Amino acid sequence: MSESASTWSPVVEKDFAFTDEMRARADAAVKRYPPERKQSAVLWLLWLAQEQNGGWLSTAAIHHVAGFLGMAPIRVHEVARFYTMFRLKSKGAYCVQVCRTTSCWIRGADKITRACLDAAGTTELGEVSADGAVSVEEVECLGACCDAPMLQINDKEYRERLTPERAAEIVRELRQHAKDGK
Amino acid sequence: MTTTVKLTVNGGEVEVPQGSTVLQACEAAGVEIPRFCYHERLSIAGLCRMCLVEMERAPKPIASCAMPAGDGMVIRTDTAAVKAAREGVMEIQLINHPLDCPICDQGGECDLQDQSLGYGRGYSRFTDEKRAVAEQYMGPLIQTFMNRCIHCTRCVRFAAEIAGVEDLGVIGRGENARITTLGRPLDSELSGCLVDVCPVGALTSAPYSFAARPWELSHTESIDVTDGVASNIRIDSRAREVLRVLPRVHEDINEEWIHDKARHSIDGLRLQRLDRPYLRGANGRLEEVSWNDALRTLAEKLTAAAPSRVGAIAGDLADCESLYALRALLRGRGVTNLDCRQEGGARLPLVAQVFNAGIAGIEDADAVLLVGTNPRDEGALVNARLRKRFLRGDFRIASLGAEADLTYAVEHLGDSPQTLESLADGSHSFAEVLRGAERAMVMVGASVLARTDGAALMHLLCRLCETTGVAGKGQDWNGFCVLQKSASRVGGLMLDFLPGDGGMNSVEMLAASERGEMDLIWLLGADEIPMEKLGETFVVYQGHHGEAGAARADLVLPSAAWPEKDGIYVNTEGRVQLARRAIFPPGEAREDWKIARALSDKTGETLPFNSLRELRARMFADVPALSELDSPLREKWRPFGEAGTAGDLPLGHSVSDFYRTDVISRLSRTMRECSEARRRARAGVETATEAAAA
């Protein structure tokens, strides 16, 4: 989200291609749309690519999706860099996403983020902790407003009704998990 | 079919065609609507919100650019609410805008500046830090100042829709949104137009950087002569310098775009100019001489030589007046060796050498066969028109010739001239497509006409047109189109600057020179011929830039370049247009027709005109079609070419480097940079595509 224009370069890092399983899922996603509008599947495919690529999208992955759908790479970059659910930098083994939209924000999301960053030993959002275990991000509403403030781990698990102390504890637990090799 | 809707704008009723927007209706009613993102020739984005107006029964102001005009709508643009809305939008547009107008090249012709003055509040309540955005590399012609960008996305839409290169996009969101190329320069010959569509100073012209303010410039309406399309331009000059070239709207030729060579080759006008006459001395070096001595020497040579041993070859930038004057002088002496085609070629009727359907006619066509042409390089605006038609759909395009990326989908039929035979006898599958099309077009490149088997190929093309209904006797539609690449060509053909009875064409003249059978060859701005073939012949070069021609010449007659003289040019459609003088020629250089006229005094056969007006009167009497300004030729169909066998040489195209085709663009530093940038970008593109494919 907040990376600056000057540090980001479109260098194609590592080759990327869908695995057979992912390709099957991608084909299924493409089939949901009329053939002449197959680029409508771009969000699905980016999501699959992110899953396969370890939680973030490399330029190679974005280009692969562009080729898959017959789109100009820039059009896919536009999508990938608009939505917060797509990450363009590598993340920790556990990615902690703190909701910062209205309900959570009023209930102290800023403090939750601060506590998570401190527990991870990082200063910047998106920065990976020294042990490679955790990276902390802020995201827009995850739809759990009734239990604000909340965070999400690795695009899947919710932790709700947080206090800064509880949030810090979660991050410490995640770092321990990573250390234990889970 | 065209139905109209009636609506009320500020109390007055206005009727507009169905499908118009509220903004267009307001314009039709004579009401000015401020806008940033809306552009008539691009898709509608509805981003900037500057065009808000009030509509009856709508709870909020509406974006007029994106709202279809409906029957009975009541629109108001003069209310307090609209005023407040505009002031609010203006304030938001300026939040991150640096307000560095005093050092901005757009100053004085900036939509943001003008509309801020007209519709803004005059102050801002914003006190925080403004954002800073890194510059983008968009090629050698565009200097970016991305801090000034207001994200209207006109540039993105222009690149994707008109130029056909999807390299520009918006990434990030909210405050972090920015326009980017992802580091890949725009590979388009229309890239200079980005500066025109940008409503602010974010994209400015790099070669014109900090050169002048718009109110210092004199404007001259003229035409571009760097290709056969002859786009309409405006020359902006100050004192003796052409500082920039901008497009002028001509719906039937260039709409409102011009290509980068037309816009930016002008720096070549200042370099290596011939500003006084030179004569090759006894030591073999060119030495300065007076006009009087130069003309006297030439007159002696000319009167001494037998007419059959004298010839003249005209280059690609010659205007009709120069051609007429030189032809009158030489034909008056019995010289028949004249050619306005540096590459020679067969004798063909005019109908076989012009763009019969007209450039705008492309929009009526439903199938096109390109033969031996790369329209992107040979006529960039013709290519833009093909893309425009392509985007509308139901359009088949096939190409016979060298394969190239033309910014739209093309069926490539190979490059063998023999394919023309199967197309002509109807056995080829694309012949079927042409026959099935209501209005089919065959677009032929200049490279075909110049071939040694050109007459045979033209005969095949003629048969192809007649058998598939592309053109023929008694038909309204003539889809046979030749895309000439040089501005002087059709004018030269109409003036019959061609070999007379028993005369030689340029290839034959050169061969004769090589054999030592010519005494004098007059090059009228001809720099693209193989100079080494001129042998020992006495060569006169009449032109404005010191390049191949002047280097070989024995006598150099300095003349005016195209922005330095009034001249008539005929484009590939046969459309007669006027180029007007913007500046004066340097030093002792003279207008071309005056040189022929002055020489005629010395040879004793004074040409019967003393002014441009008198010359034109004579020329129009001889060739009446030249007096009909801005109307394309409508030649009657007649068979052309000679039956023969097609050679084995593959069909190619006639322009190898778009940016460097004539003496001015070859000498231009800007064009050299563009040419190198394109080469690098294309090499880079290939690796990126390979990486993506891997």
PDB file of C-alpha atoms in Angstrom, chain A residues 1-6 8 10 12 15-17 63-64 72-75 77-79 81-84 140, chain B residues 133-134 136 156 160 166-174 176 178 180-184 688 691-694:
ATOM      1  CA  MET A   1       0.000   0.000   0.000  1.00  0.00           C
ATOM      2  CA  SER A   2       2.471   2.560   1.108  1.00  0.00           C
ATOM      3  CA  GLU A   3       5.550   1.612  -0.862  1.00  0.00           C
ATOM      4  CA  SER A   4       7.072   4.560  -2.639  1.00  0.00           C
ATOM      5  CA  ALA A   5       7.392   4.815  -6.379  1.00  0.00           C
ATOM      6  CA  SER A   6      11.128   5.099  -6.281  1.00  0.00           C
ATOM      7  CA  TRP A   8       9.559  -0.290  -6.548  1.00  0.00           C
ATOM      8  CA  PRO A  10       9.301  -3.880 -12.338  1.00  0.00           C
ATOM      9  CA  VAL A  12      10.877  -9.811 -13.107  1.00  0.00           C
ATOM     10  CA  ASP A  15       9.719 -17.398 -13.008  1.00  0.00           C
ATOM     11  CA  PHE A  16       6.160 -18.124 -12.141  1.00  0.00           C
ATOM     12  CA  ALA A  17       3.651 -20.536 -13.625  1.00  0.00           C
ATOM     13  CA  HIS A  63       2.668 -11.189 -15.797  1.00  0.00           C
ATOM     14  CA  HIS A  64       1.664 -14.840 -15.759  1.00  0.00           C
ATOM     15  CA  ALA A  72      -1.822  -6.122 -21.022  1.00  0.00           C
ATOM     16  CA  PRO A  73       0.423  -6.495 -17.936  1.00  0.00           C
ATOM     17  CA  ILE A  74      -0.264  -2.928 -16.856  1.00  0.00           C
ATOM     18  CA  ARG A  75      -4.005  -3.660 -16.591  1.00  0.00           C
ATOM     19  CA  HIS A  77      -0.798  -4.370 -12.206  1.00  0.00           C
ATOM     20  CA  GLU A  78      -3.562  -1.790 -11.800  1.00  0.00           C
ATOM     21  CA  VAL A  79      -5.847  -4.370 -10.205  1.00  0.00           C
ATOM     22  CA  ARG A  81      -2.058  -2.651  -6.676  1.00  0.00           C
ATOM     23  CA  PHE A  82      -5.546  -1.338  -5.982  1.00  0.00           C
ATOM     24  CA  TYR A  83      -6.794  -3.984  -3.565  1.00  0.00           C
ATOM     25  CA  THR A  84      -5.244  -4.393  -0.129  1.00  0.00           C
ATOM     26  CA  GLU A 140      -9.848  -2.039   5.285  1.00  0.00           C
TER      27      GLU A 140
ATOM     28  CA  VAL B 133       5.403  11.677  -6.786  1.00  0.00           C
ATOM     29  CA  ALA B 134       8.396  10.283  -8.640  1.00  0.00           C
ATOM     30  CA  GLN B 136       8.099   8.553 -15.009  1.00  0.00           C
ATOM     31  CA  VAL B 156      -3.979   6.327 -20.053  1.00  0.00           C
ATOM     32  CA  ALA B 160      -4.840   2.383 -24.763  1.00  0.00           C
ATOM     33  CA  GLU B 166      -1.236  -0.507 -23.344  1.00  0.00           C
ATOM     34  CA  ASP B 167       1.761   0.696 -21.405  1.00  0.00           C
ATOM     35  CA  LEU B 168       0.242   3.397 -19.229  1.00  0.00           C
ATOM     36  CA  GLY B 169      -1.886   2.768 -16.181  1.00  0.00           C
ATOM     37  CA  VAL B 170      -2.981   4.002 -12.764  1.00  0.00           C
ATOM     38  CA  ILE B 171      -1.658   2.089  -9.817  1.00  0.00           C
ATOM     39  CA  GLY B 172      -2.329   2.471  -6.122  1.00  0.00           C
ATOM     40  CA  ARG B 173      -5.440   4.018  -4.676  1.00  0.00           C
ATOM     41  CA  GLY B 174      -6.556   7.145  -2.930  1.00  0.00           C
ATOM     42  CA  ASN B 176      -1.223   6.886  -3.438  1.00  0.00           C
ATOM     43  CA  ARG B 178      -0.335   7.559  -9.649  1.00  0.00           C
ATOM     44  CA  THR B 180       2.921   4.858 -14.364  1.00  0.00           C
ATOM     45  CA  THR B 181       4.533   3.154 -17.314  1.00  0.00           C
ATOM     46  CA  LEU B 182       6.224   0.578 -15.092  1.00  0.00           C
ATOM     47  CA  GLY B 183       9.503   1.838 -16.476  1.00  0.00           C
ATOM     48  CA  ARG B 184       8.730   0.952 -20.067  1.00  0.00           C
ATOM     49  CA  ALA B 688       9.852  -9.109 -21.086  1.00  0.00           C
ATOM     50  CA  ALA B 691       9.970 -13.784 -19.392  1.00  0.00           C
ATOM     51  CA  ALA B 692       6.197 -13.611 -19.142  1.00  0.00           C
ATOM     52  CA  ALA B 693       5.778 -16.564 -21.455  1.00  0.00           C
ATOM     53  CA  ALA B 694       8.264 -18.655 -19.473  1.00  0.00           C
TER      54      ALA B 694
END
